[in-house]
Coordinates of C-alpha atoms in Angstrom, one line a residue:
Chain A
X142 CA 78.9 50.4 -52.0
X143 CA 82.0 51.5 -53.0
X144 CA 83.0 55.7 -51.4
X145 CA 85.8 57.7 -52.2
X146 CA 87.9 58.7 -49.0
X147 CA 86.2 62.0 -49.3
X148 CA 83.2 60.7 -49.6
X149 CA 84.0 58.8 -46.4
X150 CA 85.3 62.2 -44.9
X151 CA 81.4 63.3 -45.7
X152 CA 79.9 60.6 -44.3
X153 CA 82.0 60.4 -40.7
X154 CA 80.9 64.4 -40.6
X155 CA 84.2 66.0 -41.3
X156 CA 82.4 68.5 -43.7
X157 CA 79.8 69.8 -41.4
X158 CA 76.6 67.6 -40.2
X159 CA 74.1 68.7 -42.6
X160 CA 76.0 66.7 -45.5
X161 CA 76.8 64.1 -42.9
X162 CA 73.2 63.4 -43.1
X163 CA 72.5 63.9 -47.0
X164 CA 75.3 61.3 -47.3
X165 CA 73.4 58.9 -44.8
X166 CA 70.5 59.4 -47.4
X167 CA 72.2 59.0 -50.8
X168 CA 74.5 55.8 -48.6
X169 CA 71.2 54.0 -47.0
X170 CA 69.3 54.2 -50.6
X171 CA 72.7 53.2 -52.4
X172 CA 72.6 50.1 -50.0
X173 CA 69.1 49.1 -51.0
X174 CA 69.4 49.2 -54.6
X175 CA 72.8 47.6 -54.4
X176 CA 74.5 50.4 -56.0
X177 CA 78.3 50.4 -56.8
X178 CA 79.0 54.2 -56.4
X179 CA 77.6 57.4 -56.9
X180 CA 77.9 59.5 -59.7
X181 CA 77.9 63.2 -60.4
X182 CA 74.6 65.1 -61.3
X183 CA 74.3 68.2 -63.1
X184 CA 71.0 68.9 -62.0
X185 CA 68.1 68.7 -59.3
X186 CA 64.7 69.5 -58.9
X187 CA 63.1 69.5 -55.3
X188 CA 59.6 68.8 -54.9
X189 CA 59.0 71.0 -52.1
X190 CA 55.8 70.8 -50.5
X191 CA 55.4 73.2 -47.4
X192 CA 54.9 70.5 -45.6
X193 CA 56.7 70.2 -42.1
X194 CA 58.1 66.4 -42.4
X195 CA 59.8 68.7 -45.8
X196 CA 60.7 71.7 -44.0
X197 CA 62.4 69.7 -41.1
X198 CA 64.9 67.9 -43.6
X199 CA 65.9 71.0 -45.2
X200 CA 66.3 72.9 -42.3
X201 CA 68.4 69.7 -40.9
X202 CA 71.0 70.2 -43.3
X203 CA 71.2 73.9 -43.7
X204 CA 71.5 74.7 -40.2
X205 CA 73.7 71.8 -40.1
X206 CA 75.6 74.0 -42.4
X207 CA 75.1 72.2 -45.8
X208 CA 74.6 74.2 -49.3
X209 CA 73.5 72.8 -52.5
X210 CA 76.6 71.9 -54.5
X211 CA 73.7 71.5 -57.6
X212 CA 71.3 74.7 -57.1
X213 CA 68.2 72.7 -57.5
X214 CA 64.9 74.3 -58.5
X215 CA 61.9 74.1 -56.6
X216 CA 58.2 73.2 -56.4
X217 CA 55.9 75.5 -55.6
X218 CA 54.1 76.1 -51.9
X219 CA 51.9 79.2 -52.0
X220 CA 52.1 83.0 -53.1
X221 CA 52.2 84.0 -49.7
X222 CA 53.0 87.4 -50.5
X223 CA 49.6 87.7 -52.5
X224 CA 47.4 84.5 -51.8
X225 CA 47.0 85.8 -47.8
X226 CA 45.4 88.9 -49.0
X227 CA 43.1 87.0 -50.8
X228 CA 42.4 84.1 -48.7
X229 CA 42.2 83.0 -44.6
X230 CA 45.2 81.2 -43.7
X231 CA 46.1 80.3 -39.5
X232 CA 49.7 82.1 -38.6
X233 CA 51.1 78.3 -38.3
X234 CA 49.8 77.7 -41.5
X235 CA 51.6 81.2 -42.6
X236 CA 54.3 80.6 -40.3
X237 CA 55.0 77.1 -41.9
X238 CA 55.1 78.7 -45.5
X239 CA 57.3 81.3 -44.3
X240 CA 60.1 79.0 -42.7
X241 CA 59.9 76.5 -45.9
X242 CA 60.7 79.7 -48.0
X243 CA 63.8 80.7 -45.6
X244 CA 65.4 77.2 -45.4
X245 CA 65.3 76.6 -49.0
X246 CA 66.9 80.0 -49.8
X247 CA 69.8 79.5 -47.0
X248 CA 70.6 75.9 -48.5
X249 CA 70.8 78.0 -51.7
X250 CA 68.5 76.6 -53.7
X251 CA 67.0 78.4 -56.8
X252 CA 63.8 79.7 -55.1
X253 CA 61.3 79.0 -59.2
X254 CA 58.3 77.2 -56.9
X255 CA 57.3 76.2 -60.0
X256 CA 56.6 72.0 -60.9
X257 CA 57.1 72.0 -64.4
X258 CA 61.4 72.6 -64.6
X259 CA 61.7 70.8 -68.1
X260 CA 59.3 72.9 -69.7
X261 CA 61.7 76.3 -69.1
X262 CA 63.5 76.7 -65.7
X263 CA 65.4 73.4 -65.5
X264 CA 66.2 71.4 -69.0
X265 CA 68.3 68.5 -69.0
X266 CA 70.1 67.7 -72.2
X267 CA 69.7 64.0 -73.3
X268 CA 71.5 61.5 -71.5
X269 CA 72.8 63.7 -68.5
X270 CA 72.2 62.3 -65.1
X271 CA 69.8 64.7 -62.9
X272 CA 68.5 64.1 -60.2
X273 CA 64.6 65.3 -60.3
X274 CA 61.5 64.9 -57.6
X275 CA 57.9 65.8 -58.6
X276 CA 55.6 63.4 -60.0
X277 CA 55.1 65.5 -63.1
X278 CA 58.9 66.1 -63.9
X279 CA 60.4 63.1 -63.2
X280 CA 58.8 61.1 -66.6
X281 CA 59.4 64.0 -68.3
X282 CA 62.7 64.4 -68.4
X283 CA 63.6 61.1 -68.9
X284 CA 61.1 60.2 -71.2
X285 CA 61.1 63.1 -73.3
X286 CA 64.4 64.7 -72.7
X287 CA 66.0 61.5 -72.9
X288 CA 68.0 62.5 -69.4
X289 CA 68.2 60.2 -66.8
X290 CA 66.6 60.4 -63.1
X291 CA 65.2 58.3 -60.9
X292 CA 62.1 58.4 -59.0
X293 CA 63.1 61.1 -56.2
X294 CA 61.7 62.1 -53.4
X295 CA 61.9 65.6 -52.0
X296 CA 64.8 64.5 -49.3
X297 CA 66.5 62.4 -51.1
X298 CA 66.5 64.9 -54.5
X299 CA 67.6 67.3 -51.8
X300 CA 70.4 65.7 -50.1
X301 CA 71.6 64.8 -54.1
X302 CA 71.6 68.7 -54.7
X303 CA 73.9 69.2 -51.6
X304 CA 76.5 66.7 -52.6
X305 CA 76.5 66.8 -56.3
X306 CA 75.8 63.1 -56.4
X307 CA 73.1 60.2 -56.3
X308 CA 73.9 56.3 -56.6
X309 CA 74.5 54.8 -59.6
X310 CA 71.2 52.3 -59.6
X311 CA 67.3 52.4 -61.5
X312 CA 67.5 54.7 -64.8
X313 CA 70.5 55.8 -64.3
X314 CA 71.4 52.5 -65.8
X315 CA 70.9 51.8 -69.9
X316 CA 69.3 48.3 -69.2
X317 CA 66.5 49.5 -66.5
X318 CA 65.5 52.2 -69.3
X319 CA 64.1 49.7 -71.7
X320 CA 60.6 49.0 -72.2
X321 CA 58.7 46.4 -70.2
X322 CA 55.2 46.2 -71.8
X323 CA 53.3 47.3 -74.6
X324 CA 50.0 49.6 -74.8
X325 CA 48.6 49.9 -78.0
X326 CA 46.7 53.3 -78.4
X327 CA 43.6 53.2 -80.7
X328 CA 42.2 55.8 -78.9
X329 CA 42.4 59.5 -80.5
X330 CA 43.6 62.0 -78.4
X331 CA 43.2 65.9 -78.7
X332 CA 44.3 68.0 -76.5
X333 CA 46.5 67.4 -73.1
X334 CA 43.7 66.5 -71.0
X335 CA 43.3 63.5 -72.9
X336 CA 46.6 62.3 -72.7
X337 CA 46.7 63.0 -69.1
X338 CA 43.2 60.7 -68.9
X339 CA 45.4 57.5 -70.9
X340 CA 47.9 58.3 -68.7
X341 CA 45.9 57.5 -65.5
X342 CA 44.4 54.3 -67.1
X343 CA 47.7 53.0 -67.8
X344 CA 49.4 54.1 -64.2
X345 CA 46.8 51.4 -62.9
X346 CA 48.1 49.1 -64.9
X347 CA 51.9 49.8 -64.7
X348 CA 52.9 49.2 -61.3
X349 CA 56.1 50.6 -61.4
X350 CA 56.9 49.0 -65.1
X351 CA 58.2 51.1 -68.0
X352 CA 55.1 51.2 -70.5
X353 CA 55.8 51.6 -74.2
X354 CA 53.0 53.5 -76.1
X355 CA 52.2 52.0 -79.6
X356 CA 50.1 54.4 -81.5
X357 CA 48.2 53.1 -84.8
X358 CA 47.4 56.8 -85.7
X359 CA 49.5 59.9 -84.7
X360 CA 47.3 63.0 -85.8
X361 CA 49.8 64.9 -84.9
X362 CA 53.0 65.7 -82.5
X363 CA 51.8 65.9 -79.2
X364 CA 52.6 69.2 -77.4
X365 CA 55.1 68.9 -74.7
X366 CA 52.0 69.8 -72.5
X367 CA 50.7 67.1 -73.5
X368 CA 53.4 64.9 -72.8
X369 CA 53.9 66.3 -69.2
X370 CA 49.9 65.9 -68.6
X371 CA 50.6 61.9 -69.5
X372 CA 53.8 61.5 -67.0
X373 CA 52.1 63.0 -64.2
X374 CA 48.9 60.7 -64.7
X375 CA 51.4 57.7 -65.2
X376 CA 53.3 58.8 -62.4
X377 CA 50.0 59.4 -59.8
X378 CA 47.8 56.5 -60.5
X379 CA 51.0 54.1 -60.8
X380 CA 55.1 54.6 -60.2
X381 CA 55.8 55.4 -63.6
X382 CA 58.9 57.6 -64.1
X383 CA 59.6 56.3 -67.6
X384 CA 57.6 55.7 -70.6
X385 CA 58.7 55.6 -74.3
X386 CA 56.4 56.0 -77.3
X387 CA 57.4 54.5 -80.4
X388 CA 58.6 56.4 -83.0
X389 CA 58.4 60.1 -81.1
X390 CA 60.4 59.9 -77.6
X391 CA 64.3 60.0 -77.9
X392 CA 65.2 56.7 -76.8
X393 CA 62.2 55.0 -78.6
X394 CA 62.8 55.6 -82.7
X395 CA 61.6 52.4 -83.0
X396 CA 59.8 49.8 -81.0
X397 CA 62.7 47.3 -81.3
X398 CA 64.6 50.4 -79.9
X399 CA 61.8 50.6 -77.0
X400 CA 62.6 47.3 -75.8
X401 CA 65.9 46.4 -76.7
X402 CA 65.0 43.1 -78.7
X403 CA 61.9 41.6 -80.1
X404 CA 58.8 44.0 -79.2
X405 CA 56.2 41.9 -77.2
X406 CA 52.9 41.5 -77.5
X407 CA 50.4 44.7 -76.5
X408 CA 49.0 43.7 -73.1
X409 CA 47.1 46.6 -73.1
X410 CA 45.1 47.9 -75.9
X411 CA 43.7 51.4 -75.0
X412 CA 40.2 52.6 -76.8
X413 CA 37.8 55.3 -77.5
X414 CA 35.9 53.9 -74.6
X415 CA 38.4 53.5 -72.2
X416 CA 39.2 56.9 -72.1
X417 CA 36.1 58.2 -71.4
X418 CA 34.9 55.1 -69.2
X419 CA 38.4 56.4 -67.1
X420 CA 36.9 59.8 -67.2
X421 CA 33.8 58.8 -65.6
X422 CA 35.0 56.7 -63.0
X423 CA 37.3 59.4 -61.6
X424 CA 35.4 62.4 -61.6
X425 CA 32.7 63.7 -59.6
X426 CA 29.3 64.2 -61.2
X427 CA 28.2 67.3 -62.4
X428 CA 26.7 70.0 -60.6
X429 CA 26.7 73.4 -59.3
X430 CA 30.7 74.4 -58.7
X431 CA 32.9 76.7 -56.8
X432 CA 35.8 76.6 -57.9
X433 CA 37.4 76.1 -62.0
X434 CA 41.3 75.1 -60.8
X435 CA 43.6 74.8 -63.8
X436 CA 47.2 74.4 -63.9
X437 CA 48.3 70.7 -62.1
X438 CA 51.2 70.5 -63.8
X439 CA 51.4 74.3 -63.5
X440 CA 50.1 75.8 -67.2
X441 CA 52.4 77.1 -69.5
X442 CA 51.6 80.4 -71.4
X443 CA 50.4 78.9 -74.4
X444 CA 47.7 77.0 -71.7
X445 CA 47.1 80.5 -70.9
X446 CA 46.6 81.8 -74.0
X447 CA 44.5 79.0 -74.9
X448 CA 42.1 79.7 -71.9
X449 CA 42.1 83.6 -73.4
X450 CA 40.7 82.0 -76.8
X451 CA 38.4 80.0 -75.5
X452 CA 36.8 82.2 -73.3
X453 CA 35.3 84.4 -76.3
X454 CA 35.5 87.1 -74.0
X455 CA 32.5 85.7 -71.9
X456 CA 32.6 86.4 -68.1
X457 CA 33.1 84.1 -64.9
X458 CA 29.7 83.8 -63.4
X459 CA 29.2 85.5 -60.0
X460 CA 30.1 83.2 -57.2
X461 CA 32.7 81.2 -58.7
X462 CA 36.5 81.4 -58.4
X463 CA 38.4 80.5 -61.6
X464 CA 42.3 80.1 -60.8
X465 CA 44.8 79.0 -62.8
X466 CA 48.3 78.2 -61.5
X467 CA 51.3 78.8 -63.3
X468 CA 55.4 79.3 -63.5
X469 CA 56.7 83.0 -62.9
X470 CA 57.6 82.9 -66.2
X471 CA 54.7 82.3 -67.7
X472 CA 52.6 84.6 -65.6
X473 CA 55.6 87.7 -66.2
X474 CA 54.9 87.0 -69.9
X475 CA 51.1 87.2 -69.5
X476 CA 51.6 90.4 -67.4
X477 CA 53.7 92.1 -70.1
X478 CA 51.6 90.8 -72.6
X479 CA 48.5 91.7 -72.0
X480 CA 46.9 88.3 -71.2
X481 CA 46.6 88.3 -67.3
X482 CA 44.6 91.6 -67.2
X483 CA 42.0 90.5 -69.8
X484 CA 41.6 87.6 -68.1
X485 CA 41.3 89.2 -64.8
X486 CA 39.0 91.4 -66.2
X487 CA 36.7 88.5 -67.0
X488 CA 36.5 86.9 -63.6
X489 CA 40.2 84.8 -64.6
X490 CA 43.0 84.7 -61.8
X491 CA 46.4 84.1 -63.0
X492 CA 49.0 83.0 -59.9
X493 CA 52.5 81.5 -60.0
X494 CA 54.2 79.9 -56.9
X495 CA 51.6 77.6 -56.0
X496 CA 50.3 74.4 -55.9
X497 CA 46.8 73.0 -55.6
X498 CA 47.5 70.9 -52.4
X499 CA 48.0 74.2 -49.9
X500 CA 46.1 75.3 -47.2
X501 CA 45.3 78.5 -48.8
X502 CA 42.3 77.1 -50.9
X503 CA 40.7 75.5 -47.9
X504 CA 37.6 78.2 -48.4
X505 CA 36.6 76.1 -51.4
X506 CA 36.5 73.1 -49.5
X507 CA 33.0 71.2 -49.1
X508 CA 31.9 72.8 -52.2
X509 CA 32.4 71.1 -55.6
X510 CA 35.4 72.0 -58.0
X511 CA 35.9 71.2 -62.0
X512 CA 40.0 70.9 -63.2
X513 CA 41.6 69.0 -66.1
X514 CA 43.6 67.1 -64.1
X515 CA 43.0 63.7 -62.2
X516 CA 46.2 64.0 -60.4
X517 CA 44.6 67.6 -58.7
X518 CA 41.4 65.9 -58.0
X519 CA 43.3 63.1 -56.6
X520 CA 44.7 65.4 -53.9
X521 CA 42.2 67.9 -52.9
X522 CA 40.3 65.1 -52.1
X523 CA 41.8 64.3 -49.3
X524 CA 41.6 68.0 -48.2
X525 CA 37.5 67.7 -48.8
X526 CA 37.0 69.1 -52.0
X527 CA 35.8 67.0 -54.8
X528 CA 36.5 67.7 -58.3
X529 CA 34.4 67.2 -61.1
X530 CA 37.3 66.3 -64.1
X531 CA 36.4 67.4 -67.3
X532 CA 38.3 68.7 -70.7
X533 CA 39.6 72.2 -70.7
X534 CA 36.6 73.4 -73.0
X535 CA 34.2 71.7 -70.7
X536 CA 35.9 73.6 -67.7
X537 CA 35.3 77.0 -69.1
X538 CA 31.7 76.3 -69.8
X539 CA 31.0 75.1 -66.8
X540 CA 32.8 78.4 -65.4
X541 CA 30.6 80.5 -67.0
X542 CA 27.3 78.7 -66.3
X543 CA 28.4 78.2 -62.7
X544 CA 27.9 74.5 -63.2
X545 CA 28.8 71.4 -64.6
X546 CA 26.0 69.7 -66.7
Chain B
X382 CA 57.1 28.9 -19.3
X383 CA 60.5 28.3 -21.1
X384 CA 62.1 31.6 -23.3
X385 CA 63.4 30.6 -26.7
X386 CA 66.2 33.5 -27.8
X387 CA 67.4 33.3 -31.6
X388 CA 69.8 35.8 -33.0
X389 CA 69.6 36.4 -36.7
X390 CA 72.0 38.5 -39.6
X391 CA 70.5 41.1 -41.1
X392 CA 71.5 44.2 -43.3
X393 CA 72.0 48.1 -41.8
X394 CA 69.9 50.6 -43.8
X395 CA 69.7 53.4 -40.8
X396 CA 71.8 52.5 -37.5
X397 CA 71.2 52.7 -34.1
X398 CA 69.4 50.3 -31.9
X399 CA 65.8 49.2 -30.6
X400 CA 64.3 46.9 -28.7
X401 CA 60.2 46.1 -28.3
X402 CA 57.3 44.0 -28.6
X403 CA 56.8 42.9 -32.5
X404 CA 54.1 44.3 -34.6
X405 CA 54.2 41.9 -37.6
X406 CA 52.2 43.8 -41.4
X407 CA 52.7 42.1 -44.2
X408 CA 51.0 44.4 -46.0
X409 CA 52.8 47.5 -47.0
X410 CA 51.8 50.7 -45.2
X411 CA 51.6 54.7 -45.3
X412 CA 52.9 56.1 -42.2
X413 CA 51.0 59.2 -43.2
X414 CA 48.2 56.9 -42.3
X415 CA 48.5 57.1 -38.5
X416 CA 47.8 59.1 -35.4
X417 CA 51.0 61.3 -34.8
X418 CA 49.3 61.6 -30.8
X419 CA 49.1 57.6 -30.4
X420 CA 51.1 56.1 -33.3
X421 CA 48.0 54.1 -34.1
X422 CA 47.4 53.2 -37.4
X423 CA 44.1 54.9 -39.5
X424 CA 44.4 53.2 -42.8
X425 CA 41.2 51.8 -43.5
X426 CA 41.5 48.2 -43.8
X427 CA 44.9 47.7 -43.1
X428 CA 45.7 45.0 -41.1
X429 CA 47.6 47.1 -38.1
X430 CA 44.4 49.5 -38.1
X431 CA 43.7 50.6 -34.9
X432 CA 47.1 49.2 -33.3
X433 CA 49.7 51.3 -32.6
X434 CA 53.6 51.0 -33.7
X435 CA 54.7 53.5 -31.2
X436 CA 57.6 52.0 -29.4
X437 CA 57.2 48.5 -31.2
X438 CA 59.6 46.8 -33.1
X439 CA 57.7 46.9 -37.1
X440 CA 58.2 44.2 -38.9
X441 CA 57.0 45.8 -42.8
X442 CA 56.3 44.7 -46.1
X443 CA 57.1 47.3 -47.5
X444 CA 56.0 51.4 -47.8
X445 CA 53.6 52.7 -50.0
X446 CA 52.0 56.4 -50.8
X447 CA 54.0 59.6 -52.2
X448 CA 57.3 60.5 -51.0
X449 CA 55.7 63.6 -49.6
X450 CA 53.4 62.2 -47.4
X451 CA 55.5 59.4 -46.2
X452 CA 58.2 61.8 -45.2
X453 CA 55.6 64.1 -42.9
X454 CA 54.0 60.6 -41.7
X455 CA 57.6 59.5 -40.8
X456 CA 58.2 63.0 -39.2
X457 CA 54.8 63.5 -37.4
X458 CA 55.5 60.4 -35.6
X459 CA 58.3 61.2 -34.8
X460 CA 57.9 64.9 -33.3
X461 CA 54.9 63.4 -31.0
X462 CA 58.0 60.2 -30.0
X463 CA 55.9 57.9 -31.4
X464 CA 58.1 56.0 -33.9
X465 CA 58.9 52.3 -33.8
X466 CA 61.7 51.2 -31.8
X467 CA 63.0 49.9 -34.8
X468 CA 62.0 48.7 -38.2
X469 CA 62.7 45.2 -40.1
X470 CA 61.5 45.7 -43.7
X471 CA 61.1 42.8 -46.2
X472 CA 61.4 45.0 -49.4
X473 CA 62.7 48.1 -49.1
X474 CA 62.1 50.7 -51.2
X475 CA 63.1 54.4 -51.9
X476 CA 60.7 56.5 -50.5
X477 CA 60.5 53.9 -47.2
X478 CA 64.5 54.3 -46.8
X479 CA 64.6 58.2 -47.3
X480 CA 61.7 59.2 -44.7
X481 CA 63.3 57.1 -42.0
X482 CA 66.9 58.4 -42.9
X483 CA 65.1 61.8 -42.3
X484 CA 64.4 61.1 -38.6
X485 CA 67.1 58.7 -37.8
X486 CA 63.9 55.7 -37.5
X487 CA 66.3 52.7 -37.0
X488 CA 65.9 50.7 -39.7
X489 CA 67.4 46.8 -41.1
X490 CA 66.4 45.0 -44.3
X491 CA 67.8 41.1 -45.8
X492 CA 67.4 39.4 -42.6
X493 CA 68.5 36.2 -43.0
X494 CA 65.4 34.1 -42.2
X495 CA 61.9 34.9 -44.0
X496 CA 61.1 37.7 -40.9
X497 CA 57.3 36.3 -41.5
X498 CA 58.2 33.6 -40.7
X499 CA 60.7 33.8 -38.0
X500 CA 58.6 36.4 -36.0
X501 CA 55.2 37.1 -34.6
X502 CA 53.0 39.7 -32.5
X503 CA 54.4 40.1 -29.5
X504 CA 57.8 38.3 -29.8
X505 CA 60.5 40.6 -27.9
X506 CA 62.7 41.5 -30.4
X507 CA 66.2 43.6 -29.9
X508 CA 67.4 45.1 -33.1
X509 CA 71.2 46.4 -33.5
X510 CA 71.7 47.9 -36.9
X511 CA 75.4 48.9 -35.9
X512 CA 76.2 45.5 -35.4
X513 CA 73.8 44.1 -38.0
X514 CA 71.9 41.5 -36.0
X515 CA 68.2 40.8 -34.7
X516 CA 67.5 38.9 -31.7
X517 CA 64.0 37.1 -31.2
X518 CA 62.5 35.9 -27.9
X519 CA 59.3 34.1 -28.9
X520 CA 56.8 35.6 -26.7
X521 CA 55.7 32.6 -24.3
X522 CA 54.8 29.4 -25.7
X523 CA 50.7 28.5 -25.3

């Protein structure tokens, strides 16, 4: 791979060790992709996750005196400020939250601990190269912003932010953006949750291929929401950071546009059936629950407003938690509008700065949870909470019943 | 007993050196998947499962799981010293390549001979990555 002299400078450690090693990074996965250079970004996104392997790196090159040439923004660990009044946590637990907090700020990162950056926080323009971690994000912005990121991980969208730069390999490149097979939708799909359940069936399917979604019928536009549920299903169950669906995303007018030449055949045709056959083999039965967790990708306030409407202004039932995890954004404008103190008032916790996969829910754990989202079921699995998956109407009945039936 | 030494190309991905005893997966593997105190692997019927990599020279497939639970796996192992020696890797990937920049895990890819092929379970094998090269003394011949 080809490197300036002052990139050279960087990597022999004549500006400091901590960008010694976020060169080493950026030069070792430059290597494996056969990159020819690196190229400027304009933006990052770090997928912090409070955990220590994450906290070590950052710390590595901050006290090694790196600071983000790119502010990057940040995922979410846990409202520690608020969520340890509420909840038991151990001090290493609090201690590692704590530390994770102080080494992202010195490295001078933008402190949003919120997952969803193209929604609000963080919006790439179409056809600028960013660098963006997170599961979530990373099909977002480059399927429907139409910018260009590979498929980061925390360090290595990190060490990008530090120096400005990432190789020039994977999306980044016009010809890797293409489509590589086809999945005709006959299935009709509502709200987000749905498009997050087609999104897990086709993950399975993708590998780490580019699908491109055919639709027969388009009700109507899906909502970004909805196309941020579908990348992080993609993106969970398979490697999927890019998708295109014909005639709707920015690089996909057309399907000949999708693939570059003469569409393929479908390989996939996605039903009806499907979706709900993928409903029922990833969720828990029903059941007496816990625990109603929304917001994996965090909610936006429309979500929130939505869970307001559909609520009728019935209470939580007594003995279930019903927590909903969102931006500081959109939980400042349900705090000045109103929406967060009705909700409260009807058994409905609004928090930003947190994700699902912290140790401060660990309460809830060996009792059974409901959530709209696979990819949050996926994960507190392995923390010993299963999740019963079901539609954001089904999760609000079940809330005030106190069970799924 | 007669000691059969071949030396072998191979491409830098994180330098530094290692020498061990090979541990040969040709499946791809989740480092998050092992026991930080032992370096033994967990993963449920993965073929390394209850052997452990600490100290070993790896020869991988490939990595698999989330980048965030790669990197701690990568890390854990590392803060109890119980990372390989060094690691040869078939196909490399992303997430593989950053978690082992992250703890300086010594690490070569493209060697020049199928490494499947060329080594085995217990072959002694010394790996430079400075110098780019992989030497393989075949454990002794039954």
């Amino acid at each position: 791979m080809f490197l300036s002299d002052e990139e050279k400078r960087m990597l022999d450690g004549e500006m400091g060790q901590g960008v010694r090693k976020a060169m080493e990074l950026l030069v070792a996965l430059g290597k494996t992709f056969d990159a020819e250079r690196l190229i400027p970004i304009t933006r990052a996104h770090v997928a912090l996750s409070g955990q220590e392997g994450d906290t070590y790196w950052c710390g590595l090159l901050a006290d090694g005196g790196a600071r983000c040439k790119v502010p990057p923004t940040t995922n979410p660990a846990w409202d520690v400020t608020n969520l340890s009044k509420r909840f038991e946590v151990t001090d290493s637990e609090l201690d590692l939250a704590l530390r994770t907090i102080e080494v992202y700020r010195k490295i001078g990162a933008q402190l949003t601990f919120c997952c969803t950056p193209g929604l609000s926080t963080n919006v790439p323009a179409f056809g600028e190269h960013v660098a963006f971690s997170e599961s979530s994000a990373t099909p977002y912005v480059n399927a429907v912003l139409g910018a260009r990121s590979n498929r980061e991980s925390s360090v290595s969208a990190l060490a990008a932010a530090v120096l400005g730069k990432t190789p020039l390999y994977g999306l980044h490149l016009d010809a890797n953006r293409k489509g590589q097979f086809l999945v005709q939708v006959e299935a009709t799909l509502e709200d987000p949750y749905d498009w997050g359940l087609l999104g897990w069936f086709v993950g399975r399917f993708s590998g780490s291929r580019v699908p491109v979604f055919n639709f027969r019928t388009l009700a109507r536009r899906p909502s970004p929401e909805a196309l941020l549920y579908l990348g992080a299903e993609l993106n969970t169950s398979g490697a999927v950071p890019m998708y295109h669906i014909a005639g709707l995303t920015p690089e996909a007018l057309t399907l000949k546009e999708a693939f570059g030449k003469t569409p393929p055949d479908a390989e996939l045709v996605v039903t009806e059936e499907d979706i709900r056959n993928q409903e029922e083999a990833i969720s828990e039965q029903g059941g007496p629950i816990n625990l109603v967790m929304l917001g994996c990708p965090h909610y936006s306030y429309g979500q929130i407003r939505e869970i307001e409407r559909l609520m009728k202004g019935r209470r939580v039932r007594e003995g279930v938690a019903f927590w909903v995890l969102t931006s500081f954004e959109a939980l400042e404008l349900a705090a000045r509008s109103g929406e967060k103190e009705r909700l409260a008032a009807l058994g409905v916790d609004l928090v930003a700065d947190t994700c699902i996969d912290e140790p401060c829910w660990k309460s809830f754990e060996g009792g059974l949870g409901v959530t709209d989202s696979p990819k949050c079921a996926y994960y507190r699995e392995r923390r010993g909470q299963p999740f019963v998956i079901r539609s954001l109407q089904k999760c609000i009945e079940a809330a005030i019943l106190g069970e799924v039936r | 007993m007669v000691e059969e030494t071949k030396s072998y190309r191979c491409r830098c991905i994180v330098k530094g050196s290692g020498s061990g005893e090979a541990l040969v997966s040709r499946e791809p593997m989740c480092f998050y998947l092992c026991d930080p105190l032992t370096g033994t692997v967990i993963e449920k019927n993965h073929p390394l499962q209850g052997k452990s990599l600490a100290g070993k020279v790896l020869v991988l497939r490939s990595g698999k799981g989330s980048s965030v639970v790669q990197v701690d796996g990568f890390y854990q192992l590392w803060a109890k010293g119980n990372l390989p020696a060094a690691i040869i890797v078939a196909e490399a990937e992303p997430v593989l390549v950053s978690s082992a920049v992250v703890v300086d895990a010594v690490m070569v890819d493209r060697l020049e001979s199928d490494p499947f092929e060329v080594i085995e379970d217990g072959d002694w094998v010394e790996v430079d990555a400075v110098a780019e090269t992989v030497r393989v003394t075949k454990r002794s011949s039954s």
